Short mmCIF file of C-alpha atoms in Angstrom, two decimals:
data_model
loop_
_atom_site.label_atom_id
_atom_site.label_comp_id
_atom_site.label_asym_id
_atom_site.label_seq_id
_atom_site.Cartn_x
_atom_site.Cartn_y
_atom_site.Cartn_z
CA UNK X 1 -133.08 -154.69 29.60
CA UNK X 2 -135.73 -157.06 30.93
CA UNK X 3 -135.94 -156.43 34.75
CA UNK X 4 -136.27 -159.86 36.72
CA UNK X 5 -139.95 -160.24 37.75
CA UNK X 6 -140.01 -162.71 40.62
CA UNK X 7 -142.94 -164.43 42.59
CA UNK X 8 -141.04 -167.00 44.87
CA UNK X 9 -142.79 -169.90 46.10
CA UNK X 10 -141.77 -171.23 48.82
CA UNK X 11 -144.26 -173.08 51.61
CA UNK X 12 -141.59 -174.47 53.92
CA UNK X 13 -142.09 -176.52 57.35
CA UNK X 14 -139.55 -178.49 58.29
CA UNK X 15 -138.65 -179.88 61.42
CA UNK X 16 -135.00 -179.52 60.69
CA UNK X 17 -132.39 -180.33 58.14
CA UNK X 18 -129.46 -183.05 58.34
CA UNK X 19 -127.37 -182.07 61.32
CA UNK X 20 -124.64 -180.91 59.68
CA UNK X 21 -126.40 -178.67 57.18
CA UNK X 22 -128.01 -177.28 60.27
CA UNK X 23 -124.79 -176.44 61.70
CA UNK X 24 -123.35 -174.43 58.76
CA UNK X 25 -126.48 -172.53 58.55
CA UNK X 26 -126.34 -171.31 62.62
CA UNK X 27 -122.51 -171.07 62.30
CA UNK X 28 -123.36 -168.76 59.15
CA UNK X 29 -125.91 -166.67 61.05
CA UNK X 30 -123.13 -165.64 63.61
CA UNK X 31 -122.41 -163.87 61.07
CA UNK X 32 -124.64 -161.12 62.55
CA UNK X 33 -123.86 -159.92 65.40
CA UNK X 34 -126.60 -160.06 68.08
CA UNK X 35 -127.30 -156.08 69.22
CA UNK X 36 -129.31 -154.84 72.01
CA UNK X 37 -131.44 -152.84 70.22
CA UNK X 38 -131.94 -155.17 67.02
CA UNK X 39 -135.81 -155.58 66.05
CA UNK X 40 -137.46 -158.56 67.78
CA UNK X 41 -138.21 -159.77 64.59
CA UNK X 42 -134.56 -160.99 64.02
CA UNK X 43 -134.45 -162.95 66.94
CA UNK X 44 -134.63 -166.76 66.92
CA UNK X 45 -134.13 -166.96 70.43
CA UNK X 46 -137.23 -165.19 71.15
CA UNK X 47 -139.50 -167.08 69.39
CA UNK X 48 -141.88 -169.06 71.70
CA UNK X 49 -142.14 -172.75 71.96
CA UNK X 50 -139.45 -173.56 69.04
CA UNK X 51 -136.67 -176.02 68.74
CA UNK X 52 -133.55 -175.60 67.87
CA UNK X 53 -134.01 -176.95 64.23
CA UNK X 54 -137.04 -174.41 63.78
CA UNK X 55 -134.61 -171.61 64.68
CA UNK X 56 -131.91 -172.68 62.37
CA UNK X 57 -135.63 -172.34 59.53
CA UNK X 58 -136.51 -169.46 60.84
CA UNK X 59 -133.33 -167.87 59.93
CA UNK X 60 -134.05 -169.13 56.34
CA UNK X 61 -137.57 -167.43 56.97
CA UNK X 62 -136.14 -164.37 57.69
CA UNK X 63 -134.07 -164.06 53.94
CA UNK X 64 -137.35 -164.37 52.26
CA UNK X 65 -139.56 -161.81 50.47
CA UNK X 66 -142.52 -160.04 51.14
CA UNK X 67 -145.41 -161.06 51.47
CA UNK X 68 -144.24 -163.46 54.43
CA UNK X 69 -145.60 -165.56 57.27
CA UNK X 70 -144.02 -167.66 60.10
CA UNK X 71 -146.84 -169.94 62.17
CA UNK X 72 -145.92 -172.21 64.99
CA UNK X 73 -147.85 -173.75 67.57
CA UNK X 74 -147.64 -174.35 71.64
CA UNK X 75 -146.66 -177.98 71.01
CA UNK X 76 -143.54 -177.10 68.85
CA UNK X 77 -143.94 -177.42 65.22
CA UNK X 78 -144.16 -173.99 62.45
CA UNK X 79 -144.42 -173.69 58.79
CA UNK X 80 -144.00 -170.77 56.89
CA UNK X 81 -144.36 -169.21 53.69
CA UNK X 82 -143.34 -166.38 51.68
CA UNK X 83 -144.55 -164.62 48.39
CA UNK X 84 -147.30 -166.61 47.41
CA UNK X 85 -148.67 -165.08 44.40
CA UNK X 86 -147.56 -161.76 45.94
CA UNK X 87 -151.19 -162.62 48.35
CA UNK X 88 -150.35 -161.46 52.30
CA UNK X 89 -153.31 -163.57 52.91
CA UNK X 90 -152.92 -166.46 50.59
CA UNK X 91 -149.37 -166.56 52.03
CA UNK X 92 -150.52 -166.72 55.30
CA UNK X 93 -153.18 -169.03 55.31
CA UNK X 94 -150.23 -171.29 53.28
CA UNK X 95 -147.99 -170.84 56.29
CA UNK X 96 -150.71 -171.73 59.05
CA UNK X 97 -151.54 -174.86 56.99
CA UNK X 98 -147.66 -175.99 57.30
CA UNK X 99 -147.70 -175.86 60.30
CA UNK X 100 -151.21 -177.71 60.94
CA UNK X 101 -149.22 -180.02 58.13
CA UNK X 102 -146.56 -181.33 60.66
CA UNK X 103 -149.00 -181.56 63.80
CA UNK X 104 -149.42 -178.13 64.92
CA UNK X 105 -152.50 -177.59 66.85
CA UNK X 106 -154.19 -174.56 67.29
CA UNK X 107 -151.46 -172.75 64.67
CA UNK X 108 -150.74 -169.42 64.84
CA UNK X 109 -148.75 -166.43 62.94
CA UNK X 110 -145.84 -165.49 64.91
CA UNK X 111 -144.23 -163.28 62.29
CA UNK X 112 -146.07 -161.34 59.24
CA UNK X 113 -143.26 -159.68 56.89
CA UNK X 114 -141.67 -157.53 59.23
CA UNK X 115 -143.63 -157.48 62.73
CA UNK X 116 -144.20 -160.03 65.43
CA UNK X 117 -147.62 -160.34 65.81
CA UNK X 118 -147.78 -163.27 68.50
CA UNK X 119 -150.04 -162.37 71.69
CA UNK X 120 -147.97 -160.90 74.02
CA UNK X 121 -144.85 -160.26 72.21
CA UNK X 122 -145.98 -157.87 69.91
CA UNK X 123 -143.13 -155.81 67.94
CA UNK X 124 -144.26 -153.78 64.95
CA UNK X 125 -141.24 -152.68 62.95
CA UNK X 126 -139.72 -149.32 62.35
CA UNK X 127 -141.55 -147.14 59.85
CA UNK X 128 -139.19 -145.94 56.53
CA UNK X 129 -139.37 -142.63 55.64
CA UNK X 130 -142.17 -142.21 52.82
CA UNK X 131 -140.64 -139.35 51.16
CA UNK X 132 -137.58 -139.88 48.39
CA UNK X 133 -134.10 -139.64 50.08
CA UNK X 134 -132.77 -137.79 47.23
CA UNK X 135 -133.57 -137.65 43.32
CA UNK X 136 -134.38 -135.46 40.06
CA UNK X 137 -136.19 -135.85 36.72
CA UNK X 138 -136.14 -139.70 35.82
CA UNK X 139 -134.81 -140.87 38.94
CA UNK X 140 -135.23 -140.86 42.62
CA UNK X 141 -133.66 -143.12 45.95
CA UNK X 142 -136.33 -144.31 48.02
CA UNK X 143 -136.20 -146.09 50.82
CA UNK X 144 -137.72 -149.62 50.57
CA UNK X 145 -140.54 -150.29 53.56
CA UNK X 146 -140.41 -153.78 52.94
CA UNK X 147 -137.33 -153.89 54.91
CA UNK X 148 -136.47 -152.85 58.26
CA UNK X 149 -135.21 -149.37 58.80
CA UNK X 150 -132.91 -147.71 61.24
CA UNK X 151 -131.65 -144.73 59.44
CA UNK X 152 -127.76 -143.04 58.64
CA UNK X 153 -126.83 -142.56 62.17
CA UNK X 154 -128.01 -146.34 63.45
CA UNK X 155 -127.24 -148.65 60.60
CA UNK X 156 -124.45 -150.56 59.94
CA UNK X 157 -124.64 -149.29 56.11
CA UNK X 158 -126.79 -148.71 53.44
CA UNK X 159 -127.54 -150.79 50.14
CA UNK X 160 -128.19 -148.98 47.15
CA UNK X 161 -130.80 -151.28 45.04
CA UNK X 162 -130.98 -150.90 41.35
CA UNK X 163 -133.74 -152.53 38.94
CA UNK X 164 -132.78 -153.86 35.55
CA UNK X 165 -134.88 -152.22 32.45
CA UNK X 166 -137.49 -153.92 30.34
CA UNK X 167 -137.20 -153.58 26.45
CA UNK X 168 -140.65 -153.12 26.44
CA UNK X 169 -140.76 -150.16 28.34
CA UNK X 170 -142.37 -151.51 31.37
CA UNK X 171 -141.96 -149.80 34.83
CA UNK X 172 -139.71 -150.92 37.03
CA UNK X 173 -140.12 -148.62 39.82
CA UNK X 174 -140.97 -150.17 43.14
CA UNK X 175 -140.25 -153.18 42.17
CA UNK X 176 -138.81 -155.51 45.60
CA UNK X 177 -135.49 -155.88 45.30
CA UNK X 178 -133.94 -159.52 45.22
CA UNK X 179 -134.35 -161.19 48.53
CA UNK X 180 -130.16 -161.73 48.92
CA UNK X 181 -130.48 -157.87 49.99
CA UNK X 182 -132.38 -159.39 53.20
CA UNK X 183 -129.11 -160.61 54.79
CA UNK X 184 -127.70 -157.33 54.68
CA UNK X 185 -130.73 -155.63 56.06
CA UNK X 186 -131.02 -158.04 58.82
CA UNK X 187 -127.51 -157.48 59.65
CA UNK X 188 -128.36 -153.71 59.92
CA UNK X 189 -128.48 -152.12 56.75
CA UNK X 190 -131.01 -149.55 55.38
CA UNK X 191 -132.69 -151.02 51.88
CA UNK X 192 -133.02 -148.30 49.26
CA UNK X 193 -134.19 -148.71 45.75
CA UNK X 194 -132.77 -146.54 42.68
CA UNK X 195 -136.03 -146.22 40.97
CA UNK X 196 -135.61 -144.65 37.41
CA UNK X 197 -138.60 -143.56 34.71
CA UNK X 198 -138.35 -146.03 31.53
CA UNK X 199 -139.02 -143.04 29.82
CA UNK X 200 -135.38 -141.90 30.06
CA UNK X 201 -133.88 -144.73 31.61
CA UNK X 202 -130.73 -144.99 29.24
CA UNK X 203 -127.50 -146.36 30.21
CA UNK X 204 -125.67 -143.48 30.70
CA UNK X 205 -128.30 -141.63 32.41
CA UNK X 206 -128.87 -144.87 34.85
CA UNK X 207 -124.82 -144.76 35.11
CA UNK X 208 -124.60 -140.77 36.16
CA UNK X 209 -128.06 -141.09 38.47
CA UNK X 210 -125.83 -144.40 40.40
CA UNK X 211 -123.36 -141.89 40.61
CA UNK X 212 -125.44 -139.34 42.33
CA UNK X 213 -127.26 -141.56 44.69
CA UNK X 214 -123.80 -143.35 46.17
CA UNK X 215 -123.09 -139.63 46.50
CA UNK X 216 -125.90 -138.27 48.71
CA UNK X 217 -125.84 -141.57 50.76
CA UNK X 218 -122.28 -141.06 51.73
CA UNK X 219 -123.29 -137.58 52.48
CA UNK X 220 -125.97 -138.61 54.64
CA UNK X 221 -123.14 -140.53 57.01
CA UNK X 222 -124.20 -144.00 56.50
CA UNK X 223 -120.83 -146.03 57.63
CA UNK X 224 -120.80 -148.32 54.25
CA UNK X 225 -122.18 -147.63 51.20
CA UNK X 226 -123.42 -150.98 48.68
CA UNK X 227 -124.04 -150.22 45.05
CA UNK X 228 -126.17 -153.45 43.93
CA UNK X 229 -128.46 -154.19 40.84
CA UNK X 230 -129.81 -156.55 38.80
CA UNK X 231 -129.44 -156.56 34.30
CA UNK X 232 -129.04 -152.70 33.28
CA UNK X 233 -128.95 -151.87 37.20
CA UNK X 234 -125.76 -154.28 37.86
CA UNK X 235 -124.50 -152.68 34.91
CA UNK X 236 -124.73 -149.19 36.16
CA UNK X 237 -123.30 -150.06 39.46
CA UNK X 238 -120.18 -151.58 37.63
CA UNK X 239 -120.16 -147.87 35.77
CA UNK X 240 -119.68 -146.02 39.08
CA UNK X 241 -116.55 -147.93 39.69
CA UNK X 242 -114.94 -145.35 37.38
CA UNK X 243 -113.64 -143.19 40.54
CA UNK X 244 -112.79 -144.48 44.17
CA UNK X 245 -114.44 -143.47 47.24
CA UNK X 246 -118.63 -144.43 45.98
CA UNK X 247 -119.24 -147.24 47.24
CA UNK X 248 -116.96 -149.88 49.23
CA UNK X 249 -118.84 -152.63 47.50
CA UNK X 250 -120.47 -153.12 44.50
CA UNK X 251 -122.73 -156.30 44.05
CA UNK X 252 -123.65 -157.05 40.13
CA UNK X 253 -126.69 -159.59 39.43
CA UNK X 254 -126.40 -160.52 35.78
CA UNK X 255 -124.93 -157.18 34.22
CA UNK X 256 -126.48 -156.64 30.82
CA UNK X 257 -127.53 -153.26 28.82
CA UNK X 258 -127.12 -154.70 25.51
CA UNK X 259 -130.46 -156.79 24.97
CA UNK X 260 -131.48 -160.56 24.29
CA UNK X 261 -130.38 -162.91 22.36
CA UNK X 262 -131.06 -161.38 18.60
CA UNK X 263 -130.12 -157.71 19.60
CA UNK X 264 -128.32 -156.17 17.19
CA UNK X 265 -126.42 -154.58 20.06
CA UNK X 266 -125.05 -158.07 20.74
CA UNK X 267 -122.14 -157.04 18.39
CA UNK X 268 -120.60 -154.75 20.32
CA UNK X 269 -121.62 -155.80 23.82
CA UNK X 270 -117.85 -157.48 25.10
CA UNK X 271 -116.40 -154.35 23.64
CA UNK X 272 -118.97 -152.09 25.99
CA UNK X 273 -117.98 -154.17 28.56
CA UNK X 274 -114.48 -154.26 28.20
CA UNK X 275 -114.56 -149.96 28.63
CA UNK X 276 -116.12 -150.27 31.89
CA UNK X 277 -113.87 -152.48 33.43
CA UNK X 278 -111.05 -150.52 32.04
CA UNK X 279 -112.19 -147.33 33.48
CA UNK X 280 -112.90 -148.61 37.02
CA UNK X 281 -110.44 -146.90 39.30
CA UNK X 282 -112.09 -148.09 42.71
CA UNK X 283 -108.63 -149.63 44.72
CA UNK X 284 -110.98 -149.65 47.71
CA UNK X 285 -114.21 -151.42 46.71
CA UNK X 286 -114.70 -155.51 46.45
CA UNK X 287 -116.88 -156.07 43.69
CA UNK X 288 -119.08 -159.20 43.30
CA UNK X 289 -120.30 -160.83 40.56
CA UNK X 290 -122.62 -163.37 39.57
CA UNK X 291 -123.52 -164.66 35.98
CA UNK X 292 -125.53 -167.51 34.79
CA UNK X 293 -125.90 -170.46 32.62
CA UNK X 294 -128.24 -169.80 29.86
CA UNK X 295 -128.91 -165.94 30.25
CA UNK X 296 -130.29 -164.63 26.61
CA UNK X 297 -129.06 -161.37 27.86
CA UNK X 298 -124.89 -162.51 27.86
CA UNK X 299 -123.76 -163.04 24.09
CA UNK X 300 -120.18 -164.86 25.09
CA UNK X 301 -120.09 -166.65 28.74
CA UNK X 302 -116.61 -167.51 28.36
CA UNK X 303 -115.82 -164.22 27.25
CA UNK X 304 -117.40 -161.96 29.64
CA UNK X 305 -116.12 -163.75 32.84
CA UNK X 306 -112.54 -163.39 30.92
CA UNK X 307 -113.60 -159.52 30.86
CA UNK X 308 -114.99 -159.20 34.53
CA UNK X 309 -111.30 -161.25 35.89
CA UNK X 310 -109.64 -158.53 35.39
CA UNK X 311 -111.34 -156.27 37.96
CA UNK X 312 -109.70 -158.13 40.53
CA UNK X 313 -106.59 -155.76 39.63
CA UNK X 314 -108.94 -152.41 39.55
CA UNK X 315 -110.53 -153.29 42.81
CA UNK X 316 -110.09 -153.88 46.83
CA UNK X 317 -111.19 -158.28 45.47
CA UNK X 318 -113.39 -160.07 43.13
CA UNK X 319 -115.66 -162.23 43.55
CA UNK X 320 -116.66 -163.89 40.89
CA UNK X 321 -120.01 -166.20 41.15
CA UNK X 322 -119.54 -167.69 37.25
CA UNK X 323 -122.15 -170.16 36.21
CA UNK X 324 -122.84 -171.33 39.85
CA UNK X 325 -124.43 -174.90 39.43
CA UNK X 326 -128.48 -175.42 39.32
CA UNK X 327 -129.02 -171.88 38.42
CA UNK X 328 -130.15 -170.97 35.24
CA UNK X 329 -131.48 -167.95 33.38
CA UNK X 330 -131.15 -164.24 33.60
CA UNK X 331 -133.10 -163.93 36.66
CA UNK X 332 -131.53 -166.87 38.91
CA UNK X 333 -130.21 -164.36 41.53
CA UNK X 334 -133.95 -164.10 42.30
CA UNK X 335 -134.11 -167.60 42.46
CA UNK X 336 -134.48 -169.09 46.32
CA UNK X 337 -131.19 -171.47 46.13
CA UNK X 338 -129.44 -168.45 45.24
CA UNK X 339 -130.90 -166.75 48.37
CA UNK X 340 -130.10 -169.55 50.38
CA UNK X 341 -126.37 -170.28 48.94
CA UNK X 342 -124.78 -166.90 48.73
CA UNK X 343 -126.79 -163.96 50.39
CA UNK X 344 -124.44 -164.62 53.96
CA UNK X 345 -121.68 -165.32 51.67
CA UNK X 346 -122.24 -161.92 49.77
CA UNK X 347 -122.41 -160.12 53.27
CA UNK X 348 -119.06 -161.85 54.40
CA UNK X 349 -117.32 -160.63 51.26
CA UNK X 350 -118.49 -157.12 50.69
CA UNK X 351 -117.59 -156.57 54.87
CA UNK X 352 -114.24 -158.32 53.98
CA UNK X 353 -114.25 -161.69 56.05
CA UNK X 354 -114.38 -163.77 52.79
CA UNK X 355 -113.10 -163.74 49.70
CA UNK X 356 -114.80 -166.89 47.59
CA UNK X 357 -118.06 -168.68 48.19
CA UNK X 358 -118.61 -172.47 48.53
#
C-alpha cells in the first residue's frame, strides 16, 4: 500500500484573517489548556511584538511540519513557512522573506521547528529518547523527535503513528507522520511512530505488531492511548479494535491494504473489510474516520462508508469524515486544509467533547 509522501508548501504571512474566521480559530485553540510547565514554544502570548491576528497564525504555524520557521519583526509583522522542499534553510530563508514581504524590517526567526530561538527568550525543546520504546524483528515504536516530548508520567497521552506500505517495496520507516498529529502533541501528547521493515510488512503482521505496541504503551502508564495511521497503517489500527481496552481512540487516514485501482485484490477488498468491522469489540474506543474523493486505493466509496457506519454500534462513537469537500486523493489527510479543518476537531472527538466536525 502506497504510503503518502508529503512535502507541504506552505509560505504564509498574513496579517490576519476575516474577523470571524479569526475567532473560531482562538475559540478552537482553547481547546488546549494553557499549563505551567508547557514548552515556550506553544505560547502565542509570549511571542514578542505580535498582534493579535499574528497569534491567531501562529497557532496555524504551530500544526505545521518540519522543517519550520516563524520570523517577525520589532515593528509587528511575521511570515512563516514550513516544509519547503524538506530544506531547514530554504524554509527559513522563505519565512524571513514573508515577513520582509509585509514590511518587516530587520526580520528575524522567532521559532525554528521546535525551539525558540529569539535573543533573549531562548527555549530549546525537550530531547526524545533515541532508543526504540519497544519492538522485535520487522517492527519497532520509536519515538518521533520532530515533536515535543514529555514522556508517560507528564503527558496527557500518547499517539501511536502508523505509516501506510508502498507496493513497491519502498521504506517507510521514519517517515513524519501527518501534521494533524501536531494538535495532539501540542496539547500534550508524546508522538511515536510504528515503523515496520517492508520486508515483512504484511497485513497481519502490521495488525499483531499494532497490537503489541498499544500494549507496551499502556504498560508504560501513558493516561490515553491513540492508535492512528495512514493506507495499510489506518488499516491495522482498525484491526486492533478486535478486543477492548488498546486504545481509547483509533484515528484511520484512508484505510486500504488491498492495492490500486487494477489490483486483483480489489475483488475481495469490501469483504476484508467487512471482517474487521465485524470483529471489533472495542465498546470503549471512538474511532475516526476519514476517506476521500478519488482515492485509487478504495474500489466502492459508497460501499465502504456503508461498511465503516456500522462501527458506530462496535464502538464508544464514529466519526465519520466521508468525502470531505476540496480534498482529493489517497493522501489528502496530508494535505494542509485537512490540517487546518479537522486536526482540533480530531482532538475534540477522540477526548470526547465532540462528536461530528463542521
Amino acid at each position: 500500500m502506497l504510503n503518502t509522501i508529503y512535502r507541504i508548501v506552505i509560505a504564509c504571512a498574513l496579517f490576519g484573517p476575516p474577523a470571524a474566521k479569526a475567532q473560531t480559530i482562538a475559540a478552537k485553540a482553547q481547546t488546549i489548556a494553557a499549563r505551567a510547565d508547557q514548552p515556550a514554544l506553544l505560547d502565542p502570548a509570549g511571542v514578542p511584538h505580535l498582534s493579535e491576528a499574528g497569534r491567531v497564525d501562529y497557532q496555524r504555524f504551530l500544526l505545521q511540519a518540519v522543517p519550520r520557521a516563524f520570523a517577525l519583526s520589532e515593528d509587528g509583522a511575521w511570515g512563516w513557512a514550513a516544509a519547503i522542499e524538506d530544506d531547514p534553510v530554504a524554509t527559513e530563508t522563505r519565512a524571513v522573506q514573508n515577513c520582509a514581504a509585509w514590511g518587516g524590517r530587520s526580520c528575524r526567526v522567532y521559532a525554528r521547528d521546535l525551539d525558540v530561538v529569539w535573543p533573549g527568550r531562548e527555549a530549546p525543546a525537550p530531547t526524545a529518547p533515541a532508543l526504540p520504546l519497544s519492538g522485535g524483528i520487522g517492527w519497532r515504536v520509536q519515538a518521533d523527535a520532530r515533536f515535543l516530548w514529555q514522556g508517560p508520567e507528564r503527558a496527557r497521552g500518547v499517539y501511536l503513528w502508523a505509516h501506510g506500505r508502498s507496493a513497491g517495496g519502498a521504506d517507510s520507516r521514519g517517515s513524519q507522520p501527518q501534521p494533524h498529529a501536531r494538535a495532539f502533541n501540542n496539547a500534550g501528547y508524546d508522538v511515536v511512530r510504528l515503523d515496520r521493515d517492508p520486508a515483512t510488512d504484511e497485513t497481519e503482521a502490521g495488525a499483531a505488531w499494532m497490537r503489541l505496541a498499544l500494549a507496551d504503551l499502556r504498560a508504560r502508564g501513558y493516561r490515553r492511548v491513540v492508535a492512528a495511521g495512514q493506507s495499510r497503517g489506518a488499516w491495522n489500527a482498525l484491526q486492533a479494535l478486535d478486543a477492548p481496552g488498546r486504545a481509547d481512540a483509533v484515528i484511520a487516514i484512508a484505510p486500504a491494504a488491498h492495492g490500486p485501482t487494477g489490483s486483483i485484490a480489489h475483488g475481495w477488498a469490501l469483504d476484508d473489510l467487512r471482517r474487521v468491522v465485524a470483529a471489533a469489540r472495542s465498546p470503549g474506543t471512538r474511532i475516526a474516520i476519514a476517506n476521500f474523493a478519488g482515492d485509487e486505493f478504495d474500489p466502492d466509496p459508497d460501499g465502504r462508508a456503508a461498511i465503516f457506519g456500522a462501527l458506530e454500534r462496535r464502538g464508544a462513537a464514529l466519526l465519520l469524515l466521508d468525502r470531505p469537500a476540496g480534498l482529493s486523493g489517497h493522501g489528502a489527510g496530508a494535505d494542509w486544509r485537512f490540517t487546518l479543518r479537522y486536526a482540533t476537531c480530531l482532538l475534540d472527538f477522540a477526548e470526547g467533547r465532540v462528536r461530528g466536525c463542521s
